[in-house]
Amino acid sequence: MRYWRAAEPKRSYDVVVVGGGGHGLATAYYLARNHHVTDVCVVEKGWLGGGNTARNTTIIRSNYLWDESAAIYEHSLKLWETLEDDLGFDLSFSQRGVLNLAHDLQDVRASRRRVNANALNGVDAEWLTPAEVARFCPIVNVSPAVRYPVLGATLQRRGGIARHDRVAWGFATAADRLGVDIVEHAEVTGFARAPGGRVTGVHTTRGTIAAGGVALVAAGHTSVLAAMVGLRLPLQSHPLQALVSVLLEPVLGCVVMSNAVHVYVSQADKGELVMGAGIDAHNSYTQRGSFHVIEQQMAAALELFPVFAHAKLLRTWGGIVDVCPDASPIIGPTPIEGLYLNCGWGTGGFKATPGSGWVLAETIAKGAPSALAAPFALERFTSGALIDEHGAAAVAH
Amino acid sequence: MLLLPCPWCGPRDEVEFAYGGQAGIAYPADPDALDDAAWGEYLFMRDNPKGRFAERWYHVHGCRRWFDVERDTASNDLLGA
């Protein structure tokens, strides 16, 4: 059975969304659901959900430090909590709790500060002592004798994971039901412009499609698209790697993240351990990273979880993430009329999928930035009002 | 894993190097003359091409010197130092 129609692109739409990953599909869905803008097309150069939506480690949380981030990520988490009912689609959403470990005094101070900041913003957060960490997640090595001992952790109980593919399929199915056209294997090769510069459509490998508004939601390739209209963005595209083990019996019941030693891990329902690493330092579009990054990540994982020494690696892969200087996204209008951006989610966009789509849809439908999106405008790189989440919010996702 | 052509040490493994991003970004000659947009451009905007990219590398665990490399970001092929 097909979940959504394989639409033939019409000649014209009110809105064209470039990028058929979770964020693009969510944007189309909320345009239709919240704003009755149903004359919408999502164009995807490959297959639906085959980019970073398929490649991330599916961690969902909202325990960010700064008010602006807490607001948008918490909005997203609240959407996750009712999303399966809303979409009528099983997403295997599981609020199993997210631990962020602290390994030195500075980590402890920053983590406790973040717990307090979260509390002020209505985001659930707790501080756990090492003994409490061991009770919550018995396989974490809390011995003081290791190179980076666990001195405590923050816990967001409402955090968790979801099944990434089904998130894309769920949004696609629900958007399709509301009349959105989803066109796969249509790569954008250029933009149609009016004499004043306004973007009036996209040229694709499946023909030209006119549009009242065009939203670029293309993650690592957003710079490439923006360059076609001469728009420079503060983005750098890096490989980000992840890996899974062979299927194991249930051994890890929560998500564990460690910023300092740079590994994050959960166990999928099927049984594989899902682990992520940091980005490769260099720019690349190759969807593959360097081996030494994986090696470092494994060393950290084995020190934290000695039991993982028995696990066999099944496969590794990479995705291309678009990283902003302040590790926060860019959402909203651009200096080019008719062109909107939703990019720069870097290493942590999956958790924001519904919230990101929600605020971009509102921004496009109302022609003005939604309140939650306004702080994330491109303009902040001129005004200097950055939302610096590098490290501040355990930004290793 | 990249094999980087250090002009002084020869081809060496990527783990010996630190990355410096886009090459050829000079500190503004007269910073006070820049408006906010120009200063933001200098601080935050960098090319991000899918293709030829001139970039800086620092041989931190070797000769500790900086050098420029041209690399194809779509293939990781090194095009010359």
CSV table of C-alpha atoms in Angstrom, one decimal:
chain,number,residue,atom,x,y,z
A,1,MET,CA,0.0,0.0,0.0
A,2,ARG,CA,1.1,3.6,-0.5
A,3,TYR,CA,0.9,6.1,2.3
A,4,TRP,CA,0.9,9.1,0.1
A,5,ARG,CA,0.2,9.8,-3.6
A,6,ALA,CA,3.2,10.1,-6.0
A,7,ALA,CA,2.0,13.5,-7.3
A,8,GLU,CA,2.7,14.9,-10.7
A,9,PRO,CA,3.8,18.5,-10.1
A,10,LYS,CA,1.2,21.1,-11.2
A,11,ARG,CA,2.4,24.3,-12.9
A,12,SER,CA,1.8,26.5,-9.9
A,13,TYR,CA,1.2,26.4,-6.2
A,14,ASP,CA,0.7,28.9,-3.4
A,15,VAL,CA,3.7,27.5,-1.6
A,16,VAL,CA,6.6,25.2,-2.7
A,17,VAL,CA,8.7,23.6,0.1
A,18,VAL,CA,12.1,22.5,-1.1
A,19,GLY,CA,13.1,19.5,0.9
A,20,GLY,CA,11.1,16.4,1.7
A,21,GLY,CA,12.6,15.5,5.1
A,22,GLY,CA,10.8,15.8,8.4
A,23,HIS,CA,11.0,19.6,8.6
A,24,GLY,CA,9.8,20.2,5.1
A,25,LEU,CA,6.9,17.8,5.4
A,26,ALA,CA,6.0,19.2,8.8
A,27,THR,CA,6.0,22.7,7.3
A,28,ALA,CA,3.6,21.5,4.5
A,29,TYR,CA,1.4,19.7,7.0
A,30,TYR,CA,1.0,22.6,9.4
A,31,LEU,CA,0.4,25.0,6.5
A,32,ALA,CA,-2.6,22.9,5.5
A,33,ARG,CA,-3.7,21.9,9.0
A,34,ASN,CA,-3.3,25.2,10.9
A,35,HIS,CA,-3.7,27.8,8.2
A,36,HIS,CA,-5.8,26.1,5.5
A,37,VAL,CA,-3.1,26.7,2.9
A,38,THR,CA,-3.5,23.4,1.1
A,39,ASP,CA,-2.2,24.4,-2.4
A,40,VAL,CA,1.3,23.3,-1.4
A,41,CYS,CA,4.0,21.2,-3.0
A,42,VAL,CA,7.0,19.5,-1.4
A,43,VAL,CA,9.8,18.8,-3.8
A,44,GLU,CA,12.5,16.4,-2.8
A,45,LYS,CA,15.6,15.6,-4.9
A,46,GLY,CA,15.9,12.1,-3.7
A,47,TRP,CA,13.4,9.9,-1.8
A,48,LEU,CA,11.2,11.2,1.0
A,49,GLY,CA,13.0,11.3,4.3
A,50,GLY,CA,16.2,10.0,2.9
A,51,GLY,CA,18.5,12.7,4.1
A,52,ASN,CA,19.1,13.6,7.7
A,53,THR,CA,15.7,12.4,8.7
A,54,ALA,CA,16.9,8.9,8.0
A,55,ARG,CA,20.4,9.4,9.4
A,56,ASN,CA,20.0,11.0,12.8
A,57,THR,CA,19.9,9.3,16.3
A,58,THR,CA,16.3,10.4,17.0
A,59,ILE,CA,16.8,12.0,20.3
A,60,ILE,CA,14.0,14.3,21.5
A,61,ARG,CA,14.4,16.7,24.4
A,62,SER,CA,13.9,20.4,25.1
A,63,ASN,CA,16.3,21.1,28.0
A,64,TYR,CA,18.1,24.0,26.2
A,65,LEU,CA,19.7,26.8,28.2
A,66,TRP,CA,18.5,30.0,26.6
A,67,ASP,CA,14.9,31.3,26.7
A,68,GLU,CA,14.5,31.4,23.0
A,69,SER,CA,15.7,27.9,22.5
A,70,ALA,CA,13.7,26.5,25.4
A,71,ALA,CA,10.6,28.1,24.0
A,72,ILE,CA,10.8,26.6,20.5
A,73,TYR,CA,12.1,23.2,21.6
A,74,GLU,CA,9.5,22.9,24.4
A,75,HIS,CA,6.8,23.8,21.9
A,76,SER,CA,8.1,21.0,19.7
A,77,LEU,CA,8.2,18.5,22.6
A,78,LYS,CA,4.6,19.4,23.5
A,79,LEU,CA,3.7,18.7,19.8
A,80,TRP,CA,5.5,15.3,20.0
A,81,GLU,CA,3.4,14.4,23.0
A,82,THR,CA,0.2,14.4,21.0
A,83,LEU,CA,1.6,13.9,17.5
A,84,GLU,CA,0.7,10.2,17.0
A,85,ASP,CA,-3.0,11.1,17.7
A,86,ASP,CA,-2.8,14.2,15.6
A,87,LEU,CA,-1.3,12.4,12.5
A,88,GLY,CA,-3.1,9.2,13.1
A,89,PHE,CA,0.2,7.4,12.8
A,90,ASP,CA,2.3,5.3,15.1
A,91,LEU,CA,5.7,7.0,15.5
A,92,SER,CA,7.1,4.7,18.3
A,93,PHE,CA,7.4,7.9,20.4
A,94,SER,CA,8.9,6.9,23.7
A,95,GLN,CA,9.5,9.3,26.6
A,96,ARG,CA,12.1,7.2,28.3
A,97,GLY,CA,14.1,10.0,29.7
A,98,VAL,CA,17.3,11.7,28.6
A,99,LEU,CA,20.4,11.9,30.8
A,100,ASN,CA,23.1,14.5,30.1
A,101,LEU,CA,26.2,13.4,32.1
A,102,ALA,CA,28.6,15.9,33.8
A,103,HIS,CA,32.2,14.9,34.1
A,104,ASP,CA,34.0,17.8,35.7
A,105,LEU,CA,33.3,20.7,38.0
A,106,GLN,CA,32.6,23.1,35.2
A,107,ASP,CA,30.2,20.5,33.7
A,108,VAL,CA,28.4,20.2,37.0
A,109,ARG,CA,28.0,23.9,37.4
A,110,ALA,CA,26.8,24.4,33.8
A,111,SER,CA,24.4,21.5,34.1
A,112,ARG,CA,22.9,22.7,37.4
A,113,ARG,CA,22.5,26.1,36.0
A,114,ARG,CA,20.7,24.6,33.0
A,115,VAL,CA,18.4,22.7,35.3
A,116,ASN,CA,17.5,25.9,37.0
A,117,ALA,CA,17.0,27.8,33.7
A,118,ASN,CA,14.8,25.0,32.4
A,119,ALA,CA,12.7,25.1,35.6
A,120,LEU,CA,12.2,28.9,35.1
A,121,ASN,CA,11.0,28.1,31.5
A,122,GLY,CA,8.6,25.4,32.5
A,123,VAL,CA,10.8,22.6,31.1
A,124,ASP,CA,11.1,19.5,33.3
A,125,ALA,CA,14.6,19.0,34.5
A,126,GLU,CA,16.2,17.3,37.5
A,127,TRP,CA,19.8,17.0,38.8
A,128,LEU,CA,20.9,13.5,39.7
A,129,THR,CA,23.8,12.5,41.9
A,130,PRO,CA,26.1,9.7,40.6
A,131,ALA,CA,24.2,7.2,42.8
A,132,GLU,CA,20.9,8.4,41.4
A,133,VAL,CA,22.4,8.1,37.9
A,134,ALA,CA,23.3,4.5,38.6
A,135,ARG,CA,19.8,3.8,39.8
A,136,PHE,CA,18.2,5.4,36.8
A,137,CYS,CA,20.6,3.7,34.3
A,138,PRO,CA,22.4,0.8,35.9
A,139,ILE,CA,24.9,0.1,33.1
A,140,VAL,CA,26.5,3.5,33.3
A,141,ASN,CA,29.9,3.2,34.9
A,142,VAL,CA,29.9,5.7,37.8
A,143,SER,CA,33.2,4.6,39.2
A,144,PRO,CA,35.4,7.5,40.3
A,145,ALA,CA,38.4,5.6,38.9
A,146,VAL,CA,37.9,6.4,35.2
A,147,ARG,CA,39.4,9.1,33.1
A,148,TYR,CA,36.2,11.2,33.0
A,149,PRO,CA,34.2,10.1,36.0
A,150,VAL,CA,30.4,10.7,36.2
A,151,LEU,CA,29.9,13.5,38.7
A,152,GLY,CA,26.1,13.7,38.1
A,153,ALA,CA,23.6,14.2,35.3
A,154,THR,CA,20.7,16.2,34.3
A,155,LEU,CA,17.5,14.2,33.6
A,156,GLN,CA,14.6,15.3,31.4
A,157,ARG,CA,12.0,12.5,32.0
A,158,ARG,CA,9.8,13.8,29.1
A,159,GLY,CA,12.7,13.4,26.7
A,160,GLY,CA,13.1,10.3,24.6
A,161,ILE,CA,13.2,8.9,21.0
A,162,ALA,CA,10.9,8.2,18.1
A,163,ARG,CA,11.1,6.1,15.0
A,164,HIS,CA,12.6,8.5,12.5
A,165,ASP,CA,11.3,7.0,9.2
A,166,ARG,CA,7.8,6.9,10.5
A,167,VAL,CA,8.0,10.6,11.4
A,168,ALA,CA,8.6,11.4,7.7
A,169,TRP,CA,5.9,9.0,6.6
A,170,GLY,CA,3.4,10.2,9.2
A,171,PHE,CA,3.8,13.9,8.2
A,172,ALA,CA,3.7,12.9,4.5
A,173,THR,CA,0.6,10.8,4.9
A,174,ALA,CA,-1.2,13.5,6.9
A,175,ALA,CA,-0.2,16.3,4.6
A,176,ASP,CA,-1.2,14.2,1.5
A,177,ARG,CA,-4.6,13.6,3.1
A,178,LEU,CA,-5.1,17.4,3.4
A,179,GLY,CA,-4.2,17.9,-0.3
A,180,VAL,CA,-0.5,18.6,-0.3
A,181,ASP,CA,1.4,17.3,-3.3
A,182,ILE,CA,4.6,15.4,-2.6
A,183,VAL,CA,7.0,15.2,-5.5
A,184,GLU,CA,10.0,13.0,-5.1
A,185,HIS,CA,13.0,12.8,-7.4
A,186,ALA,CA,12.6,16.5,-8.4
A,187,GLU,CA,15.9,18.4,-7.8
A,188,VAL,CA,15.8,22.2,-7.7
A,189,THR,CA,18.2,23.5,-10.4
A,190,GLY,CA,17.4,27.2,-10.2
A,191,PHE,CA,14.8,29.8,-9.2
A,192,ALA,CA,12.3,31.8,-11.3
A,193,ARG,CA,12.6,35.5,-10.4
A,194,ALA,CA,10.4,38.5,-11.1
A,195,PRO,CA,12.1,41.8,-12.4
A,196,GLY,CA,12.2,43.2,-8.8
A,197,GLY,CA,14.0,40.1,-7.6
A,198,ARG,CA,11.1,38.3,-6.0
A,199,VAL,CA,11.3,34.5,-6.2
A,200,THR,CA,8.3,33.3,-8.2
A,201,GLY,CA,9.0,29.6,-8.5
A,202,VAL,CA,11.6,26.9,-8.8
A,203,HIS,CA,13.2,25.2,-11.8
A,204,THR,CA,13.4,21.5,-11.1
A,205,THR,CA,14.5,18.3,-13.0
A,206,ARG,CA,10.7,17.7,-13.4
A,207,GLY,CA,9.9,21.1,-14.8
A,208,THR,CA,9.3,24.6,-13.6
A,209,ILE,CA,6.9,25.1,-10.8
A,210,ALA,CA,5.5,28.6,-10.0
A,211,ALA,CA,5.0,29.6,-6.4
A,212,GLY,CA,3.6,32.4,-4.3
A,213,GLY,CA,6.3,31.5,-1.7
A,214,VAL,CA,9.3,29.2,-1.7
A,215,ALA,CA,10.7,27.7,1.6
A,216,LEU,CA,14.2,26.2,1.6
A,217,VAL,CA,14.2,23.4,4.1
A,218,ALA,CA,17.2,21.5,2.7
A,219,ALA,CA,19.5,21.1,5.7
A,220,GLY,CA,23.1,20.5,4.5
A,221,HIS,CA,22.3,21.6,1.0
A,222,THR,CA,20.6,24.9,1.9
A,223,SER,CA,23.8,26.9,1.1
A,224,VAL,CA,23.9,25.4,-2.4
A,225,LEU,CA,20.3,26.4,-3.1
A,226,ALA,CA,20.7,29.9,-1.5
A,227,ALA,CA,23.8,30.5,-3.7
A,228,MET,CA,21.5,30.1,-6.8
A,229,VAL,CA,19.8,33.4,-5.8
A,230,GLY,CA,23.0,35.0,-4.6
A,231,LEU,CA,22.1,34.7,-0.9
A,232,ARG,CA,25.0,34.2,1.4
A,233,LEU,CA,24.3,32.3,4.7
A,234,PRO,CA,26.3,31.8,7.9
A,235,LEU,CA,26.3,28.1,7.4
A,236,GLN,CA,29.0,25.5,7.1
A,237,SER,CA,28.1,21.9,6.0
A,238,HIS,CA,29.9,19.1,7.9
A,239,PRO,CA,29.6,15.4,8.0
A,240,LEU,CA,28.0,14.0,11.1
A,241,GLN,CA,28.3,10.3,11.7
A,242,ALA,CA,26.3,7.8,13.6
A,243,LEU,CA,26.3,4.0,14.0
A,244,VAL,CA,24.3,1.1,15.2
A,245,SER,CA,25.3,-2.2,16.9
A,246,VAL,CA,23.8,-5.6,16.0
A,247,LEU,CA,20.5,-6.3,17.7
A,248,LEU,CA,20.8,-6.9,21.4
A,249,GLU,CA,18.4,-7.8,24.3
A,250,PRO,CA,17.1,-4.8,26.1
A,251,VAL,CA,20.0,-3.3,28.1
A,252,LEU,CA,19.6,0.4,28.0
A,253,GLY,CA,16.2,1.9,28.9
A,254,CYS,CA,16.9,5.6,28.5
A,255,VAL,CA,18.9,8.0,26.4
A,256,VAL,CA,22.4,8.9,27.7
A,257,MET,CA,24.3,11.8,26.3
A,258,SER,CA,27.8,13.0,27.3
A,259,ASN,CA,29.0,16.3,26.0
A,260,ALA,CA,32.5,16.1,27.5
A,261,VAL,CA,33.4,12.7,26.1
A,262,HIS,CA,31.1,13.2,23.1
A,263,VAL,CA,28.9,10.3,22.7
A,264,TYR,CA,25.1,9.8,22.9
A,265,VAL,CA,23.3,6.5,22.8
A,266,SER,CA,19.9,4.9,23.1
A,267,GLN,CA,18.6,1.5,22.3
A,268,ALA,CA,16.0,1.2,19.6
A,269,ASP,CA,12.9,-0.9,20.1
A,270,LYS,CA,14.3,-3.4,17.6
A,271,GLY,CA,17.4,-3.9,19.8
A,272,GLU,CA,20.3,-2.1,18.2
A,273,LEU,CA,22.3,0.5,20.1
A,274,VAL,CA,22.1,3.8,18.2
A,275,MET,CA,25.1,6.1,18.8
A,276,GLY,CA,26.1,9.4,17.5
A,277,ALA,CA,29.4,11.3,17.4
A,278,GLY,CA,30.5,14.8,16.9
A,279,ILE,CA,30.9,16.4,13.5
A,280,ASP,CA,34.0,16.1,11.4
A,281,ALA,CA,35.8,19.5,11.6
A,282,HIS,CA,36.1,20.0,7.8
A,283,ASN,CA,33.4,21.1,5.4
A,284,SER,CA,32.1,18.3,3.2
A,285,TYR,CA,29.1,17.1,1.3
A,286,THR,CA,30.2,13.5,0.9
A,287,GLN,CA,27.9,12.0,3.5
A,288,ARG,CA,30.9,10.2,5.0
A,289,GLY,CA,33.1,11.1,7.8
A,290,SER,CA,36.6,10.1,9.0
A,291,PHE,CA,37.3,7.0,10.9
A,292,HIS,CA,39.1,8.6,13.8
A,293,VAL,CA,35.8,10.4,14.8
A,294,ILE,CA,34.1,7.1,15.2
A,295,GLU,CA,37.1,5.7,17.0
A,296,GLN,CA,37.0,8.5,19.6
A,297,GLN,CA,33.3,8.0,20.1
A,298,MET,CA,33.7,4.3,20.7
A,299,ALA,CA,36.4,4.9,23.2
A,300,ALA,CA,34.1,7.2,25.1
A,301,ALA,CA,31.2,4.8,24.9
A,302,LEU,CA,33.2,1.9,26.2
A,303,GLU,CA,34.5,3.8,29.2
A,304,LEU,CA,30.9,4.9,30.1
A,305,PHE,CA,29.4,1.5,29.3
A,306,PRO,CA,31.9,-1.3,29.8
A,307,VAL,CA,29.2,-3.8,28.8
A,308,PHE,CA,29.2,-2.5,25.3
A,309,ALA,CA,32.6,-4.2,24.7
A,310,HIS,CA,30.6,-7.3,23.9
A,311,ALA,CA,28.5,-5.5,21.2
A,312,LYS,CA,29.4,-5.8,17.5
A,313,LEU,CA,29.2,-2.9,15.2
A,314,LEU,CA,26.6,-3.3,12.4
A,315,ARG,CA,27.0,-0.2,10.3
A,316,THR,CA,28.1,3.4,10.3
A,317,TRP,CA,26.9,6.2,8.1
A,318,GLY,CA,27.1,10.0,7.7
A,319,GLY,CA,24.7,12.9,7.0
A,320,ILE,CA,25.5,16.4,6.0
A,321,VAL,CA,24.5,19.0,8.7
A,322,ASP,CA,24.3,22.7,8.3
A,323,VAL,CA,25.9,24.4,11.3
A,324,CYS,CA,25.4,28.0,12.3
A,325,PRO,CA,28.1,30.0,14.3
A,326,ASP,CA,25.8,30.0,17.3
A,327,ALA,CA,24.5,26.4,16.9
A,328,SER,CA,21.0,27.7,16.6
A,329,PRO,CA,18.7,27.5,13.5
A,330,ILE,CA,17.7,30.2,11.0
A,331,ILE,CA,14.0,30.4,10.5
A,332,GLY,CA,12.0,33.1,8.7
A,333,PRO,CA,11.9,35.4,5.7
A,334,THR,CA,15.0,36.4,3.7
A,335,PRO,CA,16.0,39.7,2.1
A,336,ILE,CA,14.6,38.1,-1.1
A,337,GLU,CA,10.9,38.5,-1.3
A,338,GLY,CA,9.0,35.3,-1.6
A,339,LEU,CA,11.9,33.2,-0.2
A,340,TYR,CA,11.8,31.7,3.3
A,341,LEU,CA,14.5,29.7,5.2
A,342,ASN,CA,14.4,27.0,7.7
A,343,CYS,CA,17.9,25.7,8.1
A,344,GLY,CA,21.0,25.7,10.4
A,345,TRP,CA,19.6,23.0,12.7
A,346,GLY,CA,23.0,21.6,12.6
A,347,THR,CA,23.4,18.4,14.7
A,348,GLY,CA,20.1,18.5,16.5
A,349,GLY,CA,17.2,19.1,14.2
A,350,PHE,CA,15.2,15.9,14.6
A,351,LYS,CA,13.7,16.8,18.0
A,352,ALA,CA,12.5,20.1,16.5
A,353,THR,CA,10.7,18.5,13.5
A,354,PRO,CA,7.1,19.4,14.5
A,355,GLY,CA,7.9,22.7,16.2
A,356,SER,CA,10.1,23.8,13.2
A,357,GLY,CA,7.3,23.0,10.7
A,358,TRP,CA,4.7,24.7,13.0
A,359,VAL,CA,6.6,28.0,13.2
A,360,LEU,CA,7.7,28.2,9.6
A,361,ALA,CA,4.1,27.4,8.4
A,362,GLU,CA,2.8,30.3,10.6
A,363,THR,CA,5.5,32.6,9.3
A,364,ILE,CA,4.6,31.9,5.7
A,365,ALA,CA,0.9,31.9,6.2
A,366,LYS,CA,0.9,35.2,8.1
A,367,GLY,CA,3.7,36.8,6.1
A,368,ALA,CA,5.5,37.8,9.4
A,369,PRO,CA,7.7,35.8,11.7
A,370,SER,CA,5.9,33.7,14.3
A,371,ALA,CA,6.8,34.8,17.9
A,372,LEU,CA,8.7,31.6,18.5
A,373,ALA,CA,10.7,31.9,15.3
A,374,ALA,CA,11.4,35.7,15.5
A,375,PRO,CA,14.6,35.4,17.6
A,376,PHE,CA,16.0,32.9,15.0
A,377,ALA,CA,15.9,35.4,12.1
A,378,LEU,CA,18.8,35.7,9.7
A,379,GLU,CA,19.1,39.3,10.8
A,380,ARG,CA,20.7,38.2,14.1
A,381,PHE,CA,24.0,37.8,12.3
A,382,THR,CA,23.9,41.6,11.7
A,383,SER,CA,22.4,42.7,15.0
A,384,GLY,CA,24.7,40.4,17.0
A,385,ALA,CA,21.7,39.0,19.0
A,386,LEU,CA,23.1,35.4,18.8
A,387,ILE,CA,21.5,32.5,20.6
A,388,ASP,CA,24.7,30.8,21.7
A,389,GLU,CA,23.8,27.2,22.4
A,390,HIS,CA,27.3,25.9,21.7
A,391,GLY,CA,28.0,23.8,24.8
A,392,ALA,CA,25.4,25.8,26.7
A,393,ALA,CA,22.7,23.2,26.2
A,394,ALA,CA,24.6,20.0,25.9
A,395,VAL,CA,24.6,20.6,22.2
A,396,ALA,CA,26.0,17.3,21.3
A,397,HIS,CA,22.8,15.8,20.1
B,1,MET,CA,40.1,10.0,6.7
B,2,LEU,CA,42.0,12.6,4.7
B,3,LEU,CA,45.6,12.5,3.8
B,4,LEU,CA,46.7,16.1,3.8
B,5,PRO,CA,49.7,17.5,1.9
B,6,CYS,CA,51.6,19.5,4.4
B,7,PRO,CA,54.0,21.6,2.3
B,8,TRP,CA,56.8,21.1,4.9
B,9,CYS,CA,56.2,17.5,6.2
B,10,GLY,CA,54.6,15.8,3.1
B,11,PRO,CA,51.4,13.9,3.1
B,12,ARG,CA,50.3,13.2,6.7
B,13,ASP,CA,47.2,11.7,8.3
B,14,GLU,CA,44.3,14.0,9.1
B,15,VAL,CA,44.5,13.3,12.9
B,16,GLU,CA,47.7,15.4,13.0
B,17,PHE,CA,45.9,18.6,11.9
B,18,ALA,CA,43.4,21.1,13.1
B,19,TYR,CA,40.9,22.7,10.7
B,20,GLY,CA,40.9,26.5,10.0
B,21,GLY,CA,37.9,26.9,7.6
B,22,GLN,CA,37.9,29.1,4.5
B,23,ALA,CA,41.2,30.4,3.4
B,24,GLY,CA,41.8,34.0,2.5
B,25,ILE,CA,39.7,35.8,5.1
B,26,ALA,CA,41.7,38.8,6.1
B,27,TYR,CA,41.2,40.9,9.2
B,28,PRO,CA,39.5,44.2,8.1
B,29,ALA,CA,42.1,46.8,7.4
B,30,ASP,CA,40.0,49.4,9.2
B,31,PRO,CA,37.5,47.6,11.5
B,32,ASP,CA,36.0,50.9,12.8
B,33,ALA,CA,34.9,51.8,9.2
B,34,LEU,CA,32.7,48.7,9.0
B,35,ASP,CA,28.9,48.9,9.6
B,36,ASP,CA,27.1,46.1,11.4
B,37,ALA,CA,26.3,44.3,8.2
B,38,ALA,CA,29.9,44.3,7.0
B,39,TRP,CA,31.2,43.3,10.4
B,40,GLY,CA,28.6,40.4,10.5
B,41,GLU,CA,29.8,39.4,7.1
B,42,TYR,CA,33.4,39.3,8.2
B,43,LEU,CA,32.6,37.4,11.4
B,44,PHE,CA,30.0,34.9,10.3
B,45,MET,CA,29.6,34.6,6.6
B,46,ARG,CA,31.8,32.0,4.8
B,47,ASP,CA,31.6,30.3,1.5
B,48,ASN,CA,30.1,26.8,1.7
B,49,PRO,CA,30.4,25.4,-1.8
B,50,LYS,CA,29.7,21.9,-3.0
B,51,GLY,CA,32.8,21.6,-5.0
B,52,ARG,CA,36.2,23.5,-5.0
B,53,PHE,CA,37.0,25.0,-1.7
B,54,ALA,CA,40.2,26.7,-0.5
B,55,GLU,CA,40.7,26.0,3.2
B,56,ARG,CA,43.2,26.4,6.0
B,57,TRP,CA,44.8,23.5,7.9
B,58,TYR,CA,47.2,23.7,10.9
B,59,HIS,CA,49.7,20.9,11.4
B,60,VAL,CA,49.2,21.1,15.1
B,61,HIS,CA,50.9,17.7,15.9
B,62,GLY,CA,53.7,18.2,13.4
B,63,CYS,CA,55.5,21.4,12.2
B,64,ARG,CA,52.8,23.6,13.7
B,65,ARG,CA,52.5,25.7,10.6
B,66,TRP,CA,49.4,26.8,8.7
B,67,PHE,CA,48.9,26.2,5.0
B,68,ASP,CA,46.1,26.3,2.4
B,69,VAL,CA,44.6,23.4,0.6
B,70,GLU,CA,42.1,23.2,-2.2
B,71,ARG,CA,39.7,20.4,-1.8
B,72,ASP,CA,36.5,19.3,-3.6
B,73,THR,CA,33.9,19.1,-0.9
B,74,ALA,CA,31.7,16.9,-3.0
B,75,SER,CA,34.3,14.1,-3.3
B,76,ASN,CA,37.0,15.1,-0.7
B,77,ASP,CA,39.5,14.9,-3.6
B,78,LEU,CA,42.5,17.1,-2.8
B,79,LEU,CA,43.3,19.5,-5.6
B,80,GLY,CA,46.6,20.9,-4.4
B,81,ALA,CA,48.3,22.7,-1.6
